[in-house]
Short mmCIF file of C-alpha atoms and ligand atoms in Angstrom, two decimals:
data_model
loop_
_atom_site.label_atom_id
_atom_site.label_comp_id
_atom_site.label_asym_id
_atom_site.label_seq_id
_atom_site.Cartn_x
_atom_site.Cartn_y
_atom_site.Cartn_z
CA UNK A 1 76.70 16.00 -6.52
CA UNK A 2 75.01 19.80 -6.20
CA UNK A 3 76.50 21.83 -2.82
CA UNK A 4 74.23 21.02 -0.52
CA UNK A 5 72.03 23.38 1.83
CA UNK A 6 75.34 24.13 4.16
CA UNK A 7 77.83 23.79 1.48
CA UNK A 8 79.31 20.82 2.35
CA UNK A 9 78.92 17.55 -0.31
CA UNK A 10 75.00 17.77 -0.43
CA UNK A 11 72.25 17.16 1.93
CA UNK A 12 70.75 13.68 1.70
CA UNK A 13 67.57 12.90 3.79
CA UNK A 14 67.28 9.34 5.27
CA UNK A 15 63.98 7.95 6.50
CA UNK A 16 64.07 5.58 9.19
CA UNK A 17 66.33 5.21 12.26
CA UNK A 18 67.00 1.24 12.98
CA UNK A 19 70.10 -0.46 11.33
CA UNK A 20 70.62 0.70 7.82
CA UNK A 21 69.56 4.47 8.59
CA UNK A 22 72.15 5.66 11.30
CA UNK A 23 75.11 3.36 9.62
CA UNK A 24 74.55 5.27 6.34
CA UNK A 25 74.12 8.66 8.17
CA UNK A 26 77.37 7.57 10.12
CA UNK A 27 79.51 6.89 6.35
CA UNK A 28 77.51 10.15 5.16
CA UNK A 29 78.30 12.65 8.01
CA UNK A 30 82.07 11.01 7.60
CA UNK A 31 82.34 12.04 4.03
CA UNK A 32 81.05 15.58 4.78
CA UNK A 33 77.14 15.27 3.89
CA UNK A 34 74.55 17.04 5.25
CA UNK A 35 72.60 14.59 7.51
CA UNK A 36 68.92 14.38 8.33
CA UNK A 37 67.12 11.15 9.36
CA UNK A 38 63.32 11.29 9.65
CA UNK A 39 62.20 8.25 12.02
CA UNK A 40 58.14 7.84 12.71
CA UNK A 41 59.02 6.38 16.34
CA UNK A 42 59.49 8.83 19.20
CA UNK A 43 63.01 7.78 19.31
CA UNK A 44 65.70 4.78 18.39
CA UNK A 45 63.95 1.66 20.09
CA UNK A 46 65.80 -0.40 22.42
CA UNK A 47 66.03 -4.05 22.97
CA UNK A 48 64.08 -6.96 20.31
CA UNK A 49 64.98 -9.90 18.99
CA UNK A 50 68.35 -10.99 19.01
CA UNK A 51 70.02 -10.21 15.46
CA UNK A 52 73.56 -11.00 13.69
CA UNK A 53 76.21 -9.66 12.37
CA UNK A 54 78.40 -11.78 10.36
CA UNK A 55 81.07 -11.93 7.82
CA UNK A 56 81.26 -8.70 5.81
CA UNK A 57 79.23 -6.79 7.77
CA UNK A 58 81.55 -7.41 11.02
CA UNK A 59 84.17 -6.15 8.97
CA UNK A 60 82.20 -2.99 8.26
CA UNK A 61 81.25 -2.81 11.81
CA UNK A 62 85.32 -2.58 12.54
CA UNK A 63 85.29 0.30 10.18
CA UNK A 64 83.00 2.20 11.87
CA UNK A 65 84.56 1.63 15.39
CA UNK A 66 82.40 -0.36 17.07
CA UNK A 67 83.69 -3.62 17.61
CA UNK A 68 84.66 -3.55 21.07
CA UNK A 69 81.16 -2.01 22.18
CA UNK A 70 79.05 -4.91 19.21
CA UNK A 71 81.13 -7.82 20.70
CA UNK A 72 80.19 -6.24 24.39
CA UNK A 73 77.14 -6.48 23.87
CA UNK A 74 77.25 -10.46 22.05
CA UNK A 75 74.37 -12.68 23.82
CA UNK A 76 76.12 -15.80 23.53
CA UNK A 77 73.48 -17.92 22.18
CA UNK A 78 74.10 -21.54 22.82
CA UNK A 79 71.82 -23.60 21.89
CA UNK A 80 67.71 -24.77 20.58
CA UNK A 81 66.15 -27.43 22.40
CA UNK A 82 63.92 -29.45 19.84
CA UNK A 83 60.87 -30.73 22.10
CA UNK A 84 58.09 -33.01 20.72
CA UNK A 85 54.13 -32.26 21.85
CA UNK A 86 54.95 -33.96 25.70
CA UNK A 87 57.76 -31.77 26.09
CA UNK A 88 60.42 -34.21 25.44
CA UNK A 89 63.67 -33.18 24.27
CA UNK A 90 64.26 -35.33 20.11
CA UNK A 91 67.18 -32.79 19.63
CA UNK A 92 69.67 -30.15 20.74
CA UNK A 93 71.85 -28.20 18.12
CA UNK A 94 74.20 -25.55 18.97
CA UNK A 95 73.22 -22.51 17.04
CA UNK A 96 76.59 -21.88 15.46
CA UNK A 97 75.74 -25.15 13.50
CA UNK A 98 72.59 -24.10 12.36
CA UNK A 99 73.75 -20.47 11.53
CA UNK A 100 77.53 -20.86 9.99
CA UNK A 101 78.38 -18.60 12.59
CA UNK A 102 82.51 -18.42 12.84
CA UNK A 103 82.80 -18.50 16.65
CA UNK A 104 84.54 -16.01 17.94
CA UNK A 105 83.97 -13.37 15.10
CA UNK A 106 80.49 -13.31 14.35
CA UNK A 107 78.33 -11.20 16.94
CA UNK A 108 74.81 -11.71 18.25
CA UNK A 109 73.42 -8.85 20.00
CA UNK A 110 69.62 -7.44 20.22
CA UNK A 111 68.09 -5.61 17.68
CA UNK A 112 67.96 -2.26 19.42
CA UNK A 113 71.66 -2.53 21.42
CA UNK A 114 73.10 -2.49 17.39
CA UNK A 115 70.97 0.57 16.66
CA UNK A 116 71.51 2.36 20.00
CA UNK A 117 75.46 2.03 19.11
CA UNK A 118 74.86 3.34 15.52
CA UNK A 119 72.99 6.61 16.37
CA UNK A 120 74.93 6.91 19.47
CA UNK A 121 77.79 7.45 17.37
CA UNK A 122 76.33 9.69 14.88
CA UNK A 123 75.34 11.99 17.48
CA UNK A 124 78.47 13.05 17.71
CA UNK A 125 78.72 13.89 14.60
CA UNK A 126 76.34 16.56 12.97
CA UNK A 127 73.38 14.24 12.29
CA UNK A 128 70.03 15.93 12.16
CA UNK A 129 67.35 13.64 13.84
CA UNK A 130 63.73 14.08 13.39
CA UNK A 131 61.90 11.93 15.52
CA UNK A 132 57.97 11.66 15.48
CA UNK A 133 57.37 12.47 11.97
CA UNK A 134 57.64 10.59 8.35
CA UNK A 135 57.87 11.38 4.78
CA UNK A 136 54.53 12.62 3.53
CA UNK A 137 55.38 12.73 0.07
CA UNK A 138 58.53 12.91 -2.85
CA UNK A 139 58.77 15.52 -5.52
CA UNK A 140 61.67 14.49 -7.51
CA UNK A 141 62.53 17.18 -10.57
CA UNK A 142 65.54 14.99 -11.65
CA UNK A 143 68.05 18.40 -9.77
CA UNK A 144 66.68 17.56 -5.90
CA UNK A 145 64.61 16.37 -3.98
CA UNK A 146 61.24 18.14 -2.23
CA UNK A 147 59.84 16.16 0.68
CA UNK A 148 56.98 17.39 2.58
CA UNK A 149 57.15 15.70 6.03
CA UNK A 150 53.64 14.70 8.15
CA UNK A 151 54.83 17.60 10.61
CA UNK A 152 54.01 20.10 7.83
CA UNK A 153 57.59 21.02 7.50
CA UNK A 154 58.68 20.98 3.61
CA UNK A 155 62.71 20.47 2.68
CA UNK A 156 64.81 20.40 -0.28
CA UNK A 157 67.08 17.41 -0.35
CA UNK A 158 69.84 16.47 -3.27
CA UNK A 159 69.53 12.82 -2.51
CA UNK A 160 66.81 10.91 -0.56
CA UNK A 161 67.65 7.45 1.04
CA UNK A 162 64.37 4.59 2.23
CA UNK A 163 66.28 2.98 5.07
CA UNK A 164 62.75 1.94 6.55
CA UNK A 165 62.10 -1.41 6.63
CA UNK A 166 60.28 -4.11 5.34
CA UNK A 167 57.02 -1.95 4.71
CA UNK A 168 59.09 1.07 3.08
CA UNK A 169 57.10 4.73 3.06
CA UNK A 170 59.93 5.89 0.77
CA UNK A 171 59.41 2.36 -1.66
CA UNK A 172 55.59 2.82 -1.97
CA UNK A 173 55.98 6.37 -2.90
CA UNK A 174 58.29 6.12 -5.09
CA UNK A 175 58.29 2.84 -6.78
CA UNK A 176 54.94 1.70 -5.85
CA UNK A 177 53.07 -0.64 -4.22
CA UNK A 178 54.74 -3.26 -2.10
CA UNK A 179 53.03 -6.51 -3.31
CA UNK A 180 54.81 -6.41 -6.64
CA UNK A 181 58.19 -6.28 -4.69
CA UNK A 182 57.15 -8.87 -1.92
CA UNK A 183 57.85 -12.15 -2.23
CA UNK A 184 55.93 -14.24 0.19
CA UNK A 185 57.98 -17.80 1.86
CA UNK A 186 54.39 -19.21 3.31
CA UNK A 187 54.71 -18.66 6.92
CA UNK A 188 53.24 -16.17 9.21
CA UNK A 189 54.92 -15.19 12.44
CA UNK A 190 54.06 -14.21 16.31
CA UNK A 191 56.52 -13.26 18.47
CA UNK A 192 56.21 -11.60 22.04
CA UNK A 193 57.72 -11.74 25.29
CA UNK A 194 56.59 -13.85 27.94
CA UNK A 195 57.73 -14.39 31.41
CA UNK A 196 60.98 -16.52 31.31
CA UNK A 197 59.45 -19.86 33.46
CA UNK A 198 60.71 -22.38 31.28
CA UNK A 199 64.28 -22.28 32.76
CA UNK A 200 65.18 -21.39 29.79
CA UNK A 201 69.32 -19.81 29.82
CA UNK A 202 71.87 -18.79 26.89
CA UNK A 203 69.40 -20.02 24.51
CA UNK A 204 65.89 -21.40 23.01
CA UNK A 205 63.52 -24.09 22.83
CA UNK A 206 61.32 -25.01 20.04
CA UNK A 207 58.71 -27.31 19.18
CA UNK A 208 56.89 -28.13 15.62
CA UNK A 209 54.27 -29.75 13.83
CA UNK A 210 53.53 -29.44 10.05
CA UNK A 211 52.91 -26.23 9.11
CA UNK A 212 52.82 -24.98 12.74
CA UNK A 213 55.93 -24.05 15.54
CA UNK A 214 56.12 -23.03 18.38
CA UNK A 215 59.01 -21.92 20.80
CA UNK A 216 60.54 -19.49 22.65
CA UNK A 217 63.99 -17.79 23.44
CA UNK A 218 66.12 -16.26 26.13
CA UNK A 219 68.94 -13.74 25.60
CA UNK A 220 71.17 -14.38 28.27
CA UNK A 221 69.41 -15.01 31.35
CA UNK A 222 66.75 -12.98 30.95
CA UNK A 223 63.59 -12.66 32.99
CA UNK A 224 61.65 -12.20 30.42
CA UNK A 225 61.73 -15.21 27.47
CA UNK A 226 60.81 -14.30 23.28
CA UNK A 227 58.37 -16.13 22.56
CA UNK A 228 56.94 -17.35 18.78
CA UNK A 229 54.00 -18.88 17.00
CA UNK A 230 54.16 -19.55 13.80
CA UNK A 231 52.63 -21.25 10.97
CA UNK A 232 51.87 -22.01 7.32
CA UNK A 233 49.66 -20.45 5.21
CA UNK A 234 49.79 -20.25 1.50
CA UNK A 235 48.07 -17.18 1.02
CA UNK A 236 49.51 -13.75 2.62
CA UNK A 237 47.25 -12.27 4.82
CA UNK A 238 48.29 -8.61 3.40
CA UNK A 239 47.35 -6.40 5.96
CA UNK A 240 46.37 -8.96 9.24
CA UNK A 241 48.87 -6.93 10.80
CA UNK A 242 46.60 -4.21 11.46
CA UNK A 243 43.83 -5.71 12.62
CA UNK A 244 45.18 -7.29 16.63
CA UNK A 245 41.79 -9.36 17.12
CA UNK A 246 42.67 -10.67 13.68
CA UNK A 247 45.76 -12.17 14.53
CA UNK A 248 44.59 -13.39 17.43
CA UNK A 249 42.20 -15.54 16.56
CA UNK A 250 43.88 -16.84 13.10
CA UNK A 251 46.91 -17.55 15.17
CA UNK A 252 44.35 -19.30 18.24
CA UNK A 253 42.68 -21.42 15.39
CA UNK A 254 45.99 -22.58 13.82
CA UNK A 255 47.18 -23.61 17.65
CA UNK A 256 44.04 -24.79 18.56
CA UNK A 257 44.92 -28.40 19.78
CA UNK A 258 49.15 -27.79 19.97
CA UNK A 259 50.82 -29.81 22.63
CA UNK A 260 54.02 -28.94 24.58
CA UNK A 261 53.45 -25.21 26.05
CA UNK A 262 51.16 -24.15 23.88
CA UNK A 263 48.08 -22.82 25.34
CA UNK A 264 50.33 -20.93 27.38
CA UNK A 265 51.63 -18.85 24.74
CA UNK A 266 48.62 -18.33 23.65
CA UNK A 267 47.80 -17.12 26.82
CA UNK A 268 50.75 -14.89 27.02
CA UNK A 269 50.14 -13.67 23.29
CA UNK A 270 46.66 -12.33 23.80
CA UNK A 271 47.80 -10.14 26.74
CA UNK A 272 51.64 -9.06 25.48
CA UNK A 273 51.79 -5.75 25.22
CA UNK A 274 54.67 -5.95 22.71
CA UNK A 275 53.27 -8.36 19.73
CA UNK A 276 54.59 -8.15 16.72
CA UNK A 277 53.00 -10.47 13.84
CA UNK A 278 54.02 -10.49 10.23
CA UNK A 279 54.68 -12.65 7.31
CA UNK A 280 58.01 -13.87 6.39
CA UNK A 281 58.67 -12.14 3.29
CA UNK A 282 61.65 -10.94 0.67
CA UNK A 283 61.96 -7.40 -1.47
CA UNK A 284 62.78 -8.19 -4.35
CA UNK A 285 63.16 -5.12 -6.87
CA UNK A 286 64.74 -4.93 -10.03
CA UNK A 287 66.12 -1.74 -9.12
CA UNK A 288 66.63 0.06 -5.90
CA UNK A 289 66.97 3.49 -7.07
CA UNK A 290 64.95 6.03 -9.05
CA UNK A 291 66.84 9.41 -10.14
CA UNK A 292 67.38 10.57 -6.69
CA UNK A 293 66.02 8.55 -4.60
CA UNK A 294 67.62 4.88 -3.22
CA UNK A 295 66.57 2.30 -1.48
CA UNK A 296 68.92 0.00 1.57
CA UNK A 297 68.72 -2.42 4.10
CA UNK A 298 64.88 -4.53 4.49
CA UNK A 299 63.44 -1.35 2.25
CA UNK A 300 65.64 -2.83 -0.48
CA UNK A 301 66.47 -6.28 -0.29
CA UNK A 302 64.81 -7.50 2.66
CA UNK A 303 66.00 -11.27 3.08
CA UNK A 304 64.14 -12.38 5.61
CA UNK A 305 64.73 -13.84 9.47
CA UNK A 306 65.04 -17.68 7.35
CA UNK A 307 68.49 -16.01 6.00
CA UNK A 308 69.71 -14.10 9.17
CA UNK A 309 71.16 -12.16 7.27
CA UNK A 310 69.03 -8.88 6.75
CA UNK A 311 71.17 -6.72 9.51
CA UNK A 312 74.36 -7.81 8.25
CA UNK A 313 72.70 -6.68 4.56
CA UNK A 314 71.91 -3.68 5.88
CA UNK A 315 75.25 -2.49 7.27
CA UNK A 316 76.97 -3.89 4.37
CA UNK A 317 74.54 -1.97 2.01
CA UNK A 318 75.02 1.68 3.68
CA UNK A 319 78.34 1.48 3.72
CA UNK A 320 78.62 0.81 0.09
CA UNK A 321 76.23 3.02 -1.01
CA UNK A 322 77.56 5.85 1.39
CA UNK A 323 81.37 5.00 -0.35
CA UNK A 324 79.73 5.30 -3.50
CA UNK A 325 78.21 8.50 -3.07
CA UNK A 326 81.21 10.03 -1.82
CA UNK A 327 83.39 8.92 -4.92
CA UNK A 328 81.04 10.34 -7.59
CA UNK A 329 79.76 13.68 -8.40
CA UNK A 330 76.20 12.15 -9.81
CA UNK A 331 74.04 9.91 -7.32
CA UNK A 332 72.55 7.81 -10.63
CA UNK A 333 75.85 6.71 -11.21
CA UNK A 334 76.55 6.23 -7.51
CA UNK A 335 73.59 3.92 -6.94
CA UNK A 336 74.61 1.61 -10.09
CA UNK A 337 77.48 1.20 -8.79
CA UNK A 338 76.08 0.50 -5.29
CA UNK A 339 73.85 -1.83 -6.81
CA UNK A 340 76.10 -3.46 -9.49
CA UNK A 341 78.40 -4.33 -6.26
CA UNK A 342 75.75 -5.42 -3.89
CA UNK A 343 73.52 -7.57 -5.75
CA UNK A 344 75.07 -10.81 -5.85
CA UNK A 345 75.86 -10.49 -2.54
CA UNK A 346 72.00 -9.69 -1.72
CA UNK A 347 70.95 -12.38 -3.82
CA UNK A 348 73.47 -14.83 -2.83
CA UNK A 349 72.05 -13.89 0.84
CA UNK A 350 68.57 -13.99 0.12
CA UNK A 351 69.00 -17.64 -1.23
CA UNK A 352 69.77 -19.08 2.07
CA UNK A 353 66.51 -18.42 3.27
CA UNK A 354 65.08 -20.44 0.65
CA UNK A 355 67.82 -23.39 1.15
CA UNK A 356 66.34 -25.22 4.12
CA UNK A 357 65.98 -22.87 6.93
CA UNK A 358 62.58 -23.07 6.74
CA UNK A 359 62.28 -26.62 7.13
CA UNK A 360 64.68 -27.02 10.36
CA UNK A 361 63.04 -24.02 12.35
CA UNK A 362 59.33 -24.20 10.42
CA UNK A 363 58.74 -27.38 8.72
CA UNK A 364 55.96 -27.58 6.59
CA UNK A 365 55.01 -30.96 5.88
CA UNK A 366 55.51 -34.79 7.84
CA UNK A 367 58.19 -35.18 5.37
CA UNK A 368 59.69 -31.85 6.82
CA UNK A 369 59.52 -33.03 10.25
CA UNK A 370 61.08 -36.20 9.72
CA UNK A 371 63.61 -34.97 7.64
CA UNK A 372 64.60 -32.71 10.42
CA UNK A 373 64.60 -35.12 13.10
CA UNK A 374 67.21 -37.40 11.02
CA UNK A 375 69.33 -34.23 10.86
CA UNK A 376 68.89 -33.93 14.75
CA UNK A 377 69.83 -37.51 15.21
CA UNK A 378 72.66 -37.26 12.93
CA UNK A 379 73.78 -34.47 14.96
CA UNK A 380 73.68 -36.80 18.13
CA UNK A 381 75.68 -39.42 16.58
CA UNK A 382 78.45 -37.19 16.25
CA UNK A 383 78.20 -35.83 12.36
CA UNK A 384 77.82 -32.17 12.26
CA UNK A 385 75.83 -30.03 9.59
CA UNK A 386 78.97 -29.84 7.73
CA UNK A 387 77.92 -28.52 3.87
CA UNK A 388 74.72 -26.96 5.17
CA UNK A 389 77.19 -24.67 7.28
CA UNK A 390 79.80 -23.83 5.28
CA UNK A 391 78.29 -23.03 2.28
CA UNK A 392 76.30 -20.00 4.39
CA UNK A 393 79.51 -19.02 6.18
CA UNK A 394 81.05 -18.70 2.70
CA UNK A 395 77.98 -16.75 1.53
CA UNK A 396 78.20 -13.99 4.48
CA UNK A 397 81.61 -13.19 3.57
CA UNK A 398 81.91 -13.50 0.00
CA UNK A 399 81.58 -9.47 -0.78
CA UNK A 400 85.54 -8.13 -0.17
CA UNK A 401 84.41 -4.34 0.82
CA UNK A 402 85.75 -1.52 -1.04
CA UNK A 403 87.92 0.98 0.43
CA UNK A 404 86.38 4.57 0.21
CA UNK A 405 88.86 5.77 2.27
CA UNK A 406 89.80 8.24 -0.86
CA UNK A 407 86.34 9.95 -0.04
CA UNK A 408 87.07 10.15 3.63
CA UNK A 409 90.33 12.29 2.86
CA UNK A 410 88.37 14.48 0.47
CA UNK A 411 85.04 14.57 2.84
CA UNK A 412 86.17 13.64 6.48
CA UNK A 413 87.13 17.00 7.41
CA UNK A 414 84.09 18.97 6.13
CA UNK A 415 81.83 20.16 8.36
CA UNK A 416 78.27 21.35 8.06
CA UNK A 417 77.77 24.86 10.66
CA UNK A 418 76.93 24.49 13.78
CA UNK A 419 73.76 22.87 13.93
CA UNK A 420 71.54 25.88 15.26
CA UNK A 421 72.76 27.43 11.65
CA UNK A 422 71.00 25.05 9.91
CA UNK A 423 67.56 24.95 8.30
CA UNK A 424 64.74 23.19 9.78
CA UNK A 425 67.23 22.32 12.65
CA UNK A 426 63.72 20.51 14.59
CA UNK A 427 66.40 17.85 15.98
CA UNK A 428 65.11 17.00 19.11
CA UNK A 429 67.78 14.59 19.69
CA UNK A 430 71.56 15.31 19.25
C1 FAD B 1 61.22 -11.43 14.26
C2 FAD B 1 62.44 -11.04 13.49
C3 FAD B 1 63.62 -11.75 13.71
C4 FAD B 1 64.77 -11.39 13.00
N1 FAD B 1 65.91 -12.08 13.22
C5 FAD B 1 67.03 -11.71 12.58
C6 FAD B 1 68.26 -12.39 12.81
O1 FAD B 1 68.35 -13.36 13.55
N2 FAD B 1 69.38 -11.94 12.17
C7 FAD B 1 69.34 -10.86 11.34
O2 FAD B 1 70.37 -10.46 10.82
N3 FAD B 1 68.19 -10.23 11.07
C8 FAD B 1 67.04 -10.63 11.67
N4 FAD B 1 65.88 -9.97 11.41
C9 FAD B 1 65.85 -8.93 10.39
C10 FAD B 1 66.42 -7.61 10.87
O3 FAD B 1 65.73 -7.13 11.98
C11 FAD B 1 66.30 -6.62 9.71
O4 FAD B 1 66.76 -7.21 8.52
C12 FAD B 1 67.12 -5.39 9.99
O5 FAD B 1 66.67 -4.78 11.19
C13 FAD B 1 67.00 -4.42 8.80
O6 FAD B 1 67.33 -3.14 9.20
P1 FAD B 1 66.70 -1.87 8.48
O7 FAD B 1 67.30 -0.71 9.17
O8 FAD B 1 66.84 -2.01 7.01
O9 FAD B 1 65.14 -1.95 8.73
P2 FAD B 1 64.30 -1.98 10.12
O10 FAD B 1 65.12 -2.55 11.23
O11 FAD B 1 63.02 -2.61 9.80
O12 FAD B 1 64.08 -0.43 10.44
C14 FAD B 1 63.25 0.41 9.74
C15 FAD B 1 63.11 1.71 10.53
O13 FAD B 1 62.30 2.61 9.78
C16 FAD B 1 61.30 3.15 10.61
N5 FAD B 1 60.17 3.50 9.77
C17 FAD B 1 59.29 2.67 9.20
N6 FAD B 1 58.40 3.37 8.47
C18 FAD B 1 58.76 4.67 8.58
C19 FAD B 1 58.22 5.87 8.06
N7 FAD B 1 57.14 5.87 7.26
N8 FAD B 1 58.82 7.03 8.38
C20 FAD B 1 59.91 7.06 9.20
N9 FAD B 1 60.45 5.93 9.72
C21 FAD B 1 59.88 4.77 9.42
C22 FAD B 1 61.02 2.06 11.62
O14 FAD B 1 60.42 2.56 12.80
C23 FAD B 1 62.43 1.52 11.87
O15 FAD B 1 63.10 2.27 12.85
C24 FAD B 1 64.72 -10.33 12.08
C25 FAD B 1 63.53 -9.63 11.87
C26 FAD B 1 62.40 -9.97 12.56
C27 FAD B 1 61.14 -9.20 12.32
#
């Protein structure tokens, strides 16, 4: 790769600050990069859903140093209720059977504790953060990168990363629109927080018709419960998300005459101040990178919550594409080889979501719901999910990680200048 701005291995611009964006500035900064991340929020948000990390991904986790703080902060999840329209309980399943979690080395922990650790740690290195401002547009002349930011700020960059999200800037610009990379699983989703007087503890309740589910969820013993809505629809609603009345009254219609708890989430929903509604949804891309620009994480491969898998994707996924960056002087070759080793992993990943998930937490159909219910009283009489949950536990941890510990000797110890040295040094976090 070219020197970089500082002289160090080259400067790579990241956008987005959640999972996938500080663990690849972390590996980056490591191997001696030149560091900015460009995040449209005012800063790293806290808190959300729970999320996991499992298999590979807790070994990259150990890499990084963080496994004492990411097991600190595990919620301990339990177990899901299963409740019928009068509130009565069909079913209980402890999550580690529905998940393939390996107790005691898998991790649990909220959205926002993972990516408070990850930028916590990079501010110690000499990460650049911008926060408040995106990528306007991507120049690419095949020797760098120009990136004019919504700020009005304009930067040269050797290598630019999309580490943000499901709805990439950095995808649409440079690969195009997202419906030709979205691959829509049929359900829409609600979820919100609610005031936690259900008694619920360590755990969730849930409660489902065809097509239509309800529940909610407490990490810990929270005061405050996560609460869902969700249902089936064949056709996407592309862009429902924008419009809040919308969503309100497709999700109201959908509910209309739902037992259990139901009119009081939809209650709660119409005043939350936190809703977040989308669909479920996949990226799928045939390739992830463009001359010098690469995709990671949910911008990527997204694999949806039905896999559980997308965080662990997306710390798995910076890591290899930050190892591969710092082993090769070209980034073409660096991201076919980060894709040639993460893709069957991905896709391996992304096919659990599409392998019955669906059906225990959403089901579609009667059929669905009855099929579920024998699992549940299966479960009672003593048989566990048995094939269902090894085969996914087998499918977290089936990438062996390389070691790039060859680019850590050559990199670790390179610095960039202080950061007041550096150009455009607008970091208003350090
Ligand atoms: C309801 C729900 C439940 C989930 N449950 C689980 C689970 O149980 N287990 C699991 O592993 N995963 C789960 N996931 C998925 C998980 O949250 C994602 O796969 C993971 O967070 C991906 O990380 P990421 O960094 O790639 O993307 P994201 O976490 O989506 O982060 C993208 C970042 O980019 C920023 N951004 C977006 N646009 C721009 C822009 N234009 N400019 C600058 N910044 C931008 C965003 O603000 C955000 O900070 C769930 C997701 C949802 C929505």
């Amino acid at each position: 790769m070219s020197k970089g701005k500082t002289g160090n291995r080259g400067s790579v611009l990241i956008s987005g600050a959640s999972i996938a964006g500080p663990a690849l500035a972390y590996w980056l900064d490591r191997y001696g990069f030149d560091v900015t991340v460009v995040e449209h929020a005012p800063s790293v948000r806290s808190g959300g859903y729970p999320i996991d990390v499992r298999g590979t991904a807790v070994d990259v986790i150990e890499r990084t140093g963080l496994l004492p703080q990411v097991e600190a902060a595990h919620i301990d999840t339990r177990e899901l209720k299963f409740v019928d329209a009068n509130g009565r309980v069909i079913g209980t399943l402890p999550v580690y059977e529905m998940t393939g979690n390996e107790i005691g080395r898998d991790v649990e922990l909220p959205r926002g504790a993972l990516a408070t650790l990850l930028y916590d740690q990079t501010r110690t290195g000499a990460v650049r953060y911008r926060f408040n401002d995106s990528i306007e547009s991507l120049e690419d002349d095949g020797s760098g990168v120009e990136a004019w930011f919504r700020s009005g700020a304009r930067e040269r960059y050797d290598v630019v990363i999309g580490a943000d999200g499901l709805h990439s800037r950095v995808r649409q610009l440079v690969f195009g629109p997202e419906e030709q990379f979205s691959h829509y699983l049929g359900f829409c989703f609600n979820i919100f927080s609610m005031p936690n007087d259900m008694g619920l503890s360590y755990g969730g309740i849930s409660y489902s018709e065809a097509g239509r589910s309800a529940g909610a969820f407490a990490v810990r013993d929270s005061k405050e419960v996560l609460a869902f809505l969700n249902f089936a629809t064949d056709e996407p609603p592309f862009g429902a998300n924008i419009d809040v009345e919308e969503q309100h009254k497709r999700t109201a219609t959908v509910f209309a005459d739902g037992g259990w708890e139901v009119p009081r989430l939809l209650e709660a929903m119409r005043h939350a101040k936190d809703l977040f509604f989308d669909t479920v949804s996949q990226i799928r891309m045939p390739a992830w990178s463009s001359q010098r620009v690469a995709l990671v994480g949910d911008a990527a491969f997204a694999p949806s919550f039905l896999s559980g898998q997308g965080t662990s994707l997306a710390l798995v996924g910076a890591y290899v594409l930050a190892g591969e960056l710092a082993s090769r002087d070209d980034p073409s070759e660096a991201f076919v080889a980060y894709e040639r080793i993460m893709r069957p992993f991905v896709e391996a990943n992304q096919a659990l979501a599409t392998k019955g998930n669906g059906s225990l937490f959403m089901p579609r159909t009667t059929q669905e719901v009855e099929a579920r219910n024998r699992i549940l009283a299966a479960f009672a009489a003593g048989e566990g999910l048995g094939a269902r949950k090894d085969h996914a536990r087998d499918v977290h941890s089936m990438l062996n990680l390389p070691d790039y510990r060859r680019g850590l000797e050559q990199g670790g110890s390179l610095r960039s200048s202080s950061p007041s040295d550096r150009p455009g040094s607008s970091n208003q976090d350090r």
